């Protein structure tokens, strides 16, 4: 193998992205410079935040550059190293992007122990999405035993972990997911108390029935119509960790937000967060979550697509709810 296949951001989308916003190219494999290493991608993580990076709109992170490989978290194998702390054969968690090979100067890289857990989990349940669930729920949601915690995209990378941790903390976990297969999985495999299909015509009635005592923590993953249905069910003093708004990422004009009189009257606590705000919690998260995964208290499901060339279509599917579990591309 002497070529590096890459998927570039070809153009920025207006509204929903399409396959034409991406381009597959073949380039020479880069040589690591002094103090650098070359990694071969084994797994590429596909995540909703990538929709934001495709856009030039102001955000918490700078956009991906047109004509450059799309950005993304990766698990890779070091194939050549001129870095003192890494050797060929090491497995690393990094940010190699949508390509087969990437160089790194070691910044933000972490060595993985392939014996400790399946490598792919470093991008899912034991990685950024798992940690997002952990810090958002425990630090902002502050769940108390007996309370009701609701989360949408409940079969996905973040939502699946939110509900299971809520159960571990002694709460009632209510999932919201798209379709009966996902809802069944969330109830029967993940052990949520209930899961409601947001595409059902009587979604609002079903959700109210599943939450007879209202909702104390709404972990906001999607926004849009789901948020508007949840809102009237919030109890006084409910907490709303605002994690993601995937239902709104393709909108070209703002949609009406929550009723702020409700925020006032019910004394709701809303707080937006980015997982990196809680970087100091990483060791605590890894310790707790690794133990829960080992003991079977924290289950996870992966949706693995084979081949880098399939990444654009898989990513577009993620924005439409076609993934079932943490979406990954097996590259190598
Ligand atoms: N703040 C942070 O630091 C941070 C970090 C990671 C993730 N996030 C956010 O967390 C959320 C979940 O991310 P994830 O990685 O766990 O993704 P995921 O749940 O594995 O996949 C995305 C899911 O979103 C749901 N969805 C898509 N469009 C929707 C719509 N219009 N209405 C309702 N649901 C829709 C679909 O599930 P259904 O088919 O079940 O509806 C889809 O499968 C995203 O909003 C993401 O941006 C935030």
Short mmCIF file of C-alpha atoms and ligand atoms in Angstrom, two decimals:
data_model
loop_
_atom_site.label_atom_id
_atom_site.label_comp_id
_atom_site.label_asym_id
_atom_site.label_seq_id
_atom_site.Cartn_x
_atom_site.Cartn_y
_atom_site.Cartn_z
CA UNK A 1 0.00 0.00 0.00
CA UNK A 2 1.59 3.27 -1.06
CA UNK A 3 -1.43 5.54 -1.25
CA UNK A 4 -3.39 7.34 1.38
CA UNK A 5 -7.10 7.39 0.59
CA UNK A 6 -8.75 10.48 2.03
CA UNK A 7 -12.24 11.93 2.11
CA UNK A 8 -12.10 15.67 1.69
CA UNK A 9 -14.69 18.27 2.53
CA UNK A 10 -15.36 19.41 -1.04
CA UNK A 11 -17.93 22.14 -0.32
CA UNK A 12 -20.01 23.47 2.54
CA UNK A 13 -23.69 22.42 2.59
CA UNK A 14 -26.67 24.76 2.73
CA UNK A 15 -29.25 22.86 4.76
CA UNK A 16 -28.97 19.07 4.60
CA UNK A 17 -25.55 17.85 3.38
CA UNK A 18 -25.26 15.46 0.43
CA UNK A 19 -22.69 13.09 -1.04
CA UNK A 20 -21.53 15.90 -3.36
CA UNK A 21 -20.11 17.77 -0.35
CA UNK A 22 -17.41 15.08 -0.07
CA UNK A 23 -14.65 13.86 -2.38
CA UNK A 24 -12.56 10.69 -2.22
CA UNK A 25 -8.94 11.24 -3.31
CA UNK A 26 -5.70 9.24 -3.29
CA UNK A 27 -2.56 10.98 -2.06
CA UNK A 28 0.94 9.75 -1.14
CA UNK A 29 1.33 8.44 2.40
CA UNK A 30 2.95 11.26 4.42
CA UNK A 31 6.38 10.84 6.03
CA UNK A 32 6.57 11.63 9.75
CA UNK A 33 8.99 14.48 10.49
CA UNK A 34 11.31 14.68 13.52
CA UNK A 35 9.15 14.38 16.68
CA UNK A 36 6.20 12.97 14.68
CA UNK A 37 4.65 9.58 14.06
CA UNK A 38 2.61 8.03 11.27
CA UNK A 39 -0.60 6.19 12.19
CA UNK A 40 -2.73 3.87 10.10
CA UNK A 41 -6.43 4.30 10.84
CA UNK A 42 -8.21 1.23 12.16
CA UNK A 43 -11.50 2.87 13.18
CA UNK A 44 -12.91 6.27 12.30
CA UNK A 45 -15.66 7.69 14.52
CA UNK A 46 -18.62 9.38 12.82
CA UNK A 47 -20.32 11.90 15.10
CA UNK A 48 -23.11 14.50 14.81
CA UNK A 49 -20.73 17.40 15.63
CA UNK A 50 -19.17 16.88 12.19
CA UNK A 51 -22.22 18.57 10.66
CA UNK A 52 -21.18 21.71 12.53
CA UNK A 53 -17.60 21.44 11.27
CA UNK A 54 -18.85 21.32 7.68
CA UNK A 55 -20.31 24.78 8.18
CA UNK A 56 -18.45 28.09 8.43
CA UNK A 57 -20.92 29.40 11.05
CA UNK A 58 -19.44 30.59 14.34
CA UNK A 59 -19.14 27.73 16.81
CA UNK A 60 -17.10 26.47 19.74
CA UNK A 61 -14.60 24.83 17.35
CA UNK A 62 -13.16 26.04 14.09
CA UNK A 63 -14.66 24.61 10.91
CA UNK A 64 -13.09 21.88 8.81
CA UNK A 65 -11.30 23.36 5.80
CA UNK A 66 -12.65 22.91 2.31
CA UNK A 67 -10.18 20.80 0.29
CA UNK A 68 -8.80 19.10 3.42
CA UNK A 69 -9.71 15.71 4.93
CA UNK A 70 -12.80 15.84 7.14
CA UNK A 71 -11.89 15.92 10.81
CA UNK A 72 -12.66 13.01 13.10
CA UNK A 73 -11.55 10.90 16.03
CA UNK A 74 -9.66 7.71 15.17
CA UNK A 75 -8.13 4.62 16.65
CA UNK A 76 -4.95 3.84 14.77
CA UNK A 77 -1.80 1.79 14.77
CA UNK A 78 1.58 3.52 14.78
CA UNK A 79 3.43 2.33 11.67
CA UNK A 80 6.52 4.57 11.89
CA UNK A 81 7.66 6.76 14.75
CA UNK A 82 10.16 9.55 15.18
CA UNK A 83 8.47 10.49 18.46
CA UNK A 84 10.24 9.52 21.70
CA UNK A 85 7.08 8.28 23.45
CA UNK A 86 5.63 6.12 20.67
CA UNK A 87 6.89 3.06 18.81
CA UNK A 88 5.70 1.16 15.74
CA UNK A 89 2.95 -1.24 16.80
CA UNK A 90 1.46 1.03 19.49
CA UNK A 91 -2.29 1.54 19.31
CA UNK A 92 -3.41 5.12 19.78
CA UNK A 93 -6.54 7.18 20.17
CA UNK A 94 -6.15 10.36 18.14
CA UNK A 95 -7.72 12.73 15.70
CA UNK A 96 -6.52 11.40 12.37
CA UNK A 97 -9.58 12.44 10.33
CA UNK A 98 -11.28 10.74 7.39
CA UNK A 99 -8.20 9.10 5.88
CA UNK A 100 -6.18 5.91 6.00
CA UNK A 101 -2.93 7.47 7.26
CA UNK A 102 -2.19 10.57 9.32
CA UNK A 103 0.87 12.06 10.99
CA UNK A 104 0.80 13.46 14.51
CA UNK A 105 3.20 15.29 16.80
CA UNK A 106 1.63 13.49 19.76
CA UNK A 107 -0.63 16.35 20.86
CA UNK A 108 -3.95 14.98 22.10
CA UNK A 109 -2.84 11.40 21.46
CA UNK A 110 -3.40 8.61 24.01
CA UNK A 111 -1.98 5.09 23.99
CA UNK A 112 -4.57 2.33 24.23
CA UNK A 113 -4.18 -1.08 25.81
CA UNK A 114 -5.77 -3.51 23.32
CA UNK A 115 -6.15 -6.07 26.14
CA UNK A 116 -8.14 -3.73 28.41
CA UNK A 117 -11.22 -3.34 26.17
CA UNK A 118 -12.12 -3.71 22.47
CA UNK A 119 -10.32 -0.89 20.63
CA UNK A 120 -13.50 0.52 19.11
CA UNK A 121 -14.89 1.33 22.57
CA UNK A 122 -12.32 4.15 22.87
CA UNK A 123 -14.47 6.05 20.35
CA UNK A 124 -17.82 5.15 21.94
CA UNK A 125 -18.85 3.93 25.36
CA UNK A 126 -15.36 4.49 26.83
CA UNK A 127 -14.62 7.52 24.67
CA UNK A 128 -15.95 10.99 23.93
CA UNK A 129 -19.67 10.02 23.66
CA UNK A 130 -19.59 7.95 26.87
CA UNK A 131 -17.84 10.73 28.72
CA UNK A 132 -20.35 13.27 27.38
CA UNK A 133 -23.16 11.21 28.89
CA UNK A 134 -21.30 10.78 32.17
CA UNK A 135 -20.37 14.41 32.79
CA UNK A 136 -23.59 15.88 31.40
CA UNK A 137 -25.76 13.66 33.56
CA UNK A 138 -23.76 13.61 36.78
CA UNK A 139 -22.37 17.17 36.80
CA UNK A 140 -25.34 19.08 35.32
CA UNK A 141 -28.29 16.68 35.58
CA UNK A 142 -27.48 15.85 39.23
CA UNK A 143 -29.87 12.87 39.27
CA UNK A 144 -31.28 11.78 42.65
CA UNK A 145 -32.63 8.29 43.41
CA UNK A 146 -36.30 7.99 42.49
CA UNK A 147 -36.23 10.83 39.96
CA UNK A 148 -37.23 10.47 36.31
CA UNK A 149 -34.52 11.02 33.69
CA UNK A 150 -35.55 11.31 30.03
CA UNK A 151 -33.22 11.19 27.04
CA UNK A 152 -33.72 11.07 23.27
CA UNK A 153 -31.53 9.33 20.68
CA UNK A 154 -31.66 6.72 23.45
CA UNK A 155 -30.17 3.84 21.46
CA UNK A 156 -27.25 6.01 20.30
CA UNK A 157 -23.75 6.56 21.59
CA UNK A 158 -24.58 9.24 24.19
CA UNK A 159 -28.23 8.49 25.00
CA UNK A 160 -27.67 4.78 25.66
CA UNK A 161 -25.09 5.65 28.33
CA UNK A 162 -27.22 8.43 29.87
CA UNK A 163 -30.13 6.09 30.58
CA UNK A 164 -27.97 3.27 31.93
CA UNK A 165 -26.11 5.60 34.29
CA UNK A 166 -29.47 7.04 35.38
CA UNK A 167 -30.51 3.49 36.33
CA UNK A 168 -27.22 2.94 38.18
CA UNK A 169 -27.97 6.14 40.13
CA UNK A 170 -31.39 4.76 41.15
CA UNK A 171 -33.51 6.81 38.73
CA UNK A 172 -36.31 5.87 36.37
CA UNK A 173 -34.85 6.04 32.84
CA UNK A 174 -37.18 6.96 29.98
CA UNK A 175 -35.81 6.69 26.46
CA UNK A 176 -37.08 8.31 23.30
CA UNK A 177 -35.98 6.71 20.03
CA UNK A 178 -36.96 6.42 16.39
CA UNK A 179 -38.84 3.20 15.60
CA UNK A 180 -39.95 0.06 17.39
CA UNK A 181 -36.66 -1.88 16.95
CA UNK A 182 -34.65 0.83 18.67
CA UNK A 183 -37.27 1.19 21.43
CA UNK A 184 -37.30 -2.56 22.07
CA UNK A 185 -33.49 -2.61 22.29
CA UNK A 186 -33.47 0.33 24.71
CA UNK A 187 -36.00 -1.37 27.01
CA UNK A 188 -34.99 -5.00 26.74
CA UNK A 189 -31.22 -4.87 26.20
CA UNK A 190 -30.25 -1.63 27.92
CA UNK A 191 -32.80 -1.97 30.75
CA UNK A 192 -34.47 1.45 30.53
CA UNK A 193 -37.84 1.54 32.31
CA UNK A 194 -39.62 2.64 29.14
CA UNK A 195 -38.87 3.86 25.64
CA UNK A 196 -41.23 5.84 23.41
CA UNK A 197 -41.08 6.13 19.62
CA UNK A 198 -40.93 9.82 18.64
CA UNK A 199 -42.29 8.94 15.21
CA UNK A 200 -45.52 7.43 16.62
CA UNK A 201 -48.60 9.57 15.89
CA UNK A 202 -49.54 9.61 19.60
CA UNK A 203 -45.96 10.24 20.80
CA UNK A 204 -47.01 13.00 23.25
CA UNK A 205 -49.66 10.80 24.88
CA UNK A 206 -47.26 7.84 25.16
CA UNK A 207 -44.50 9.98 26.65
CA UNK A 208 -46.84 11.48 29.26
CA UNK A 209 -48.03 7.97 30.16
CA UNK A 210 -44.42 6.79 30.57
CA UNK A 211 -43.67 9.71 32.93
CA UNK A 212 -46.55 9.70 35.46
CA UNK A 213 -44.43 11.74 37.92
CA UNK A 214 -43.15 14.19 35.30
CA UNK A 215 -39.50 14.60 34.28
CA UNK A 216 -36.74 15.76 36.66
CA UNK A 217 -33.80 15.58 34.26
CA UNK A 218 -34.20 16.00 30.52
CA UNK A 219 -30.86 15.25 28.85
CA UNK A 220 -31.25 17.30 25.67
CA UNK A 221 -29.78 15.41 22.70
CA UNK A 222 -32.04 16.39 19.83
CA UNK A 223 -34.12 19.60 20.25
CA UNK A 224 -36.85 20.13 17.65
CA UNK A 225 -40.25 18.48 17.94
CA UNK A 226 -39.08 16.06 20.67
CA UNK A 227 -38.03 18.94 22.90
CA UNK A 228 -41.39 20.64 22.45
CA UNK A 229 -43.17 17.45 23.53
CA UNK A 230 -40.96 16.96 26.58
CA UNK A 231 -41.17 20.56 27.76
CA UNK A 232 -44.66 20.54 29.38
CA UNK A 233 -43.71 17.39 31.35
CA UNK A 234 -40.76 19.03 33.16
CA UNK A 235 -41.19 19.26 36.93
CA UNK A 236 -40.38 22.31 39.05
CA UNK A 237 -36.60 22.56 39.48
CA UNK A 238 -35.90 20.15 36.61
CA UNK A 239 -32.38 20.20 35.18
CA UNK A 240 -31.73 20.23 31.44
CA UNK A 241 -28.14 19.43 30.35
CA UNK A 242 -28.17 20.84 26.82
CA UNK A 243 -25.87 18.42 25.02
CA UNK A 244 -26.99 18.40 21.38
CA UNK A 245 -29.72 19.53 19.01
CA UNK A 246 -29.30 17.11 16.12
CA UNK A 247 -32.87 17.66 14.86
CA UNK A 248 -31.92 21.29 14.17
CA UNK A 249 -28.43 20.98 12.64
CA UNK A 250 -29.66 21.26 9.05
CA UNK A 251 -32.03 24.19 9.62
CA UNK A 252 -31.29 27.31 7.60
CA UNK A 253 -33.33 29.62 9.84
CA UNK A 254 -33.77 29.49 13.62
CA UNK A 255 -36.77 27.64 15.05
CA UNK A 256 -38.81 28.81 18.03
CA UNK A 257 -37.06 27.96 21.29
CA UNK A 258 -38.49 26.77 24.60
CA UNK A 259 -41.02 28.93 26.41
CA UNK A 260 -38.93 31.03 28.77
CA UNK A 261 -41.91 31.73 31.04
CA UNK A 262 -41.85 28.03 31.84
CA UNK A 263 -38.15 28.34 32.70
CA UNK A 264 -39.05 31.13 35.13
CA UNK A 265 -42.20 29.66 36.62
CA UNK A 266 -40.79 26.15 37.13
CA UNK A 267 -37.28 27.45 38.08
CA UNK A 268 -35.67 25.17 35.50
CA UNK A 269 -31.93 24.86 35.24
CA UNK A 270 -30.66 24.67 31.64
CA UNK A 271 -26.97 24.48 30.97
CA UNK A 272 -25.25 23.93 27.68
CA UNK A 273 -21.94 22.10 27.76
CA UNK A 274 -19.20 20.70 25.59
CA UNK A 275 -17.61 17.51 26.88
CA UNK A 276 -14.17 19.15 26.90
CA UNK A 277 -15.43 21.61 29.59
CA UNK A 278 -15.07 18.64 31.95
CA UNK A 279 -11.67 17.35 30.78
CA UNK A 280 -10.56 17.02 34.42
CA UNK A 281 -13.22 14.30 34.92
CA UNK A 282 -11.68 11.97 32.32
CA UNK A 283 -9.84 9.68 34.73
CA UNK A 284 -12.90 9.40 37.00
CA UNK A 285 -15.10 8.62 33.97
CA UNK A 286 -12.71 6.00 32.61
CA UNK A 287 -12.36 4.32 36.00
CA UNK A 288 -16.11 4.14 36.64
CA UNK A 289 -17.28 3.40 33.10
CA UNK A 290 -14.60 0.73 32.46
CA UNK A 291 -15.70 -1.07 35.60
CA UNK A 292 -19.40 -0.83 34.61
CA UNK A 293 -18.61 -2.19 31.13
CA UNK A 294 -16.52 -5.03 32.59
CA UNK A 295 -19.26 -5.99 35.04
CA UNK A 296 -21.99 -5.80 32.38
CA UNK A 297 -23.87 -2.90 34.03
CA UNK A 298 -23.09 -0.64 31.07
CA UNK A 299 -23.90 -2.20 27.70
CA UNK A 300 -23.14 -0.76 24.31
CA UNK A 301 -24.03 -1.34 20.71
CA UNK A 302 -21.90 -0.41 17.71
CA UNK A 303 -22.95 0.15 14.12
CA UNK A 304 -19.78 -0.61 12.13
CA UNK A 305 -19.55 0.27 8.44
CA UNK A 306 -16.72 -1.37 6.44
CA UNK A 307 -14.52 0.82 4.23
CA UNK A 308 -13.53 4.48 4.27
CA UNK A 309 -15.40 5.13 1.01
CA UNK A 310 -18.68 4.44 2.81
CA UNK A 311 -18.12 7.15 5.44
CA UNK A 312 -20.02 9.97 3.67
CA UNK A 313 -23.20 7.93 3.16
CA UNK A 314 -23.00 6.57 6.71
CA UNK A 315 -22.60 10.09 8.08
CA UNK A 316 -25.62 11.34 6.12
CA UNK A 317 -27.57 8.39 7.56
CA UNK A 318 -26.60 9.43 11.10
CA UNK A 319 -28.37 12.75 10.58
CA UNK A 320 -31.52 10.82 9.59
CA UNK A 321 -31.46 8.26 12.41
CA UNK A 322 -30.33 5.38 10.18
CA UNK A 323 -27.54 4.33 12.54
CA UNK A 324 -28.37 1.88 15.31
CA UNK A 325 -25.73 2.35 18.00
CA UNK A 326 -22.36 4.12 17.97
CA UNK A 327 -21.47 4.72 14.31
CA UNK A 328 -17.93 3.72 13.33
CA UNK A 329 -16.10 3.08 10.09
CA UNK A 330 -13.71 0.14 10.02
CA UNK A 331 -10.95 1.53 7.87
CA UNK A 332 -8.00 -0.84 8.28
N1 LIG B 1 -22.03 18.60 23.94
C1 LIG B 1 -21.12 17.70 23.62
O1 LIG B 1 -19.94 17.78 23.99
C2 LIG B 1 -21.55 16.52 22.77
C3 LIG B 1 -20.70 15.41 22.60
C4 LIG B 1 -21.18 14.31 21.87
C5 LIG B 1 -22.45 14.33 21.29
N2 LIG B 1 -23.21 15.43 21.45
C6 LIG B 1 -24.58 15.48 20.89
O2 LIG B 1 -25.32 14.41 21.44
C7 LIG B 1 -26.34 14.00 20.52
C8 LIG B 1 -26.26 12.48 20.31
O3 LIG B 1 -25.01 12.18 19.69
P1 LIG B 1 -24.54 10.66 19.46
O4 LIG B 1 -23.11 10.70 19.07
O5 LIG B 1 -24.95 9.83 20.62
O6 LIG B 1 -25.37 10.25 18.18
P2 LIG B 1 -26.32 8.95 18.01
O7 LIG B 1 -27.41 9.04 19.02
O8 LIG B 1 -25.47 7.72 18.01
O9 LIG B 1 -26.91 9.15 16.54
C9 LIG B 1 -27.73 10.24 16.24
C10 LIG B 1 -29.22 9.90 16.51
O10 LIG B 1 -29.95 11.10 16.61
C11 LIG B 1 -31.30 10.83 16.35
N3 LIG B 1 -31.86 11.85 15.44
C12 LIG B 1 -31.37 12.25 14.25
N4 LIG B 1 -32.18 13.15 13.71
C13 LIG B 1 -33.20 13.32 14.57
C14 LIG B 1 -34.37 14.14 14.58
N5 LIG B 1 -34.64 14.96 13.55
N6 LIG B 1 -35.20 14.07 15.66
C15 LIG B 1 -34.94 13.25 16.68
N7 LIG B 1 -33.85 12.44 16.73
C16 LIG B 1 -33.00 12.49 15.69
C17 LIG B 1 -31.36 9.46 15.67
O11 LIG B 1 -31.85 8.52 16.62
P3 LIG B 1 -33.40 8.05 16.60
O12 LIG B 1 -33.58 7.26 15.34
O13 LIG B 1 -33.53 7.27 17.84
O14 LIG B 1 -34.23 9.31 16.61
C18 LIG B 1 -29.90 9.18 15.37
O15 LIG B 1 -29.64 7.79 15.33
C19 LIG B 1 -26.13 14.82 19.25
O16 LIG B 1 -27.00 15.92 19.26
C20 LIG B 1 -24.69 15.29 19.39
O17 LIG B 1 -24.43 16.47 18.66
C21 LIG B 1 -22.80 16.53 22.17
#
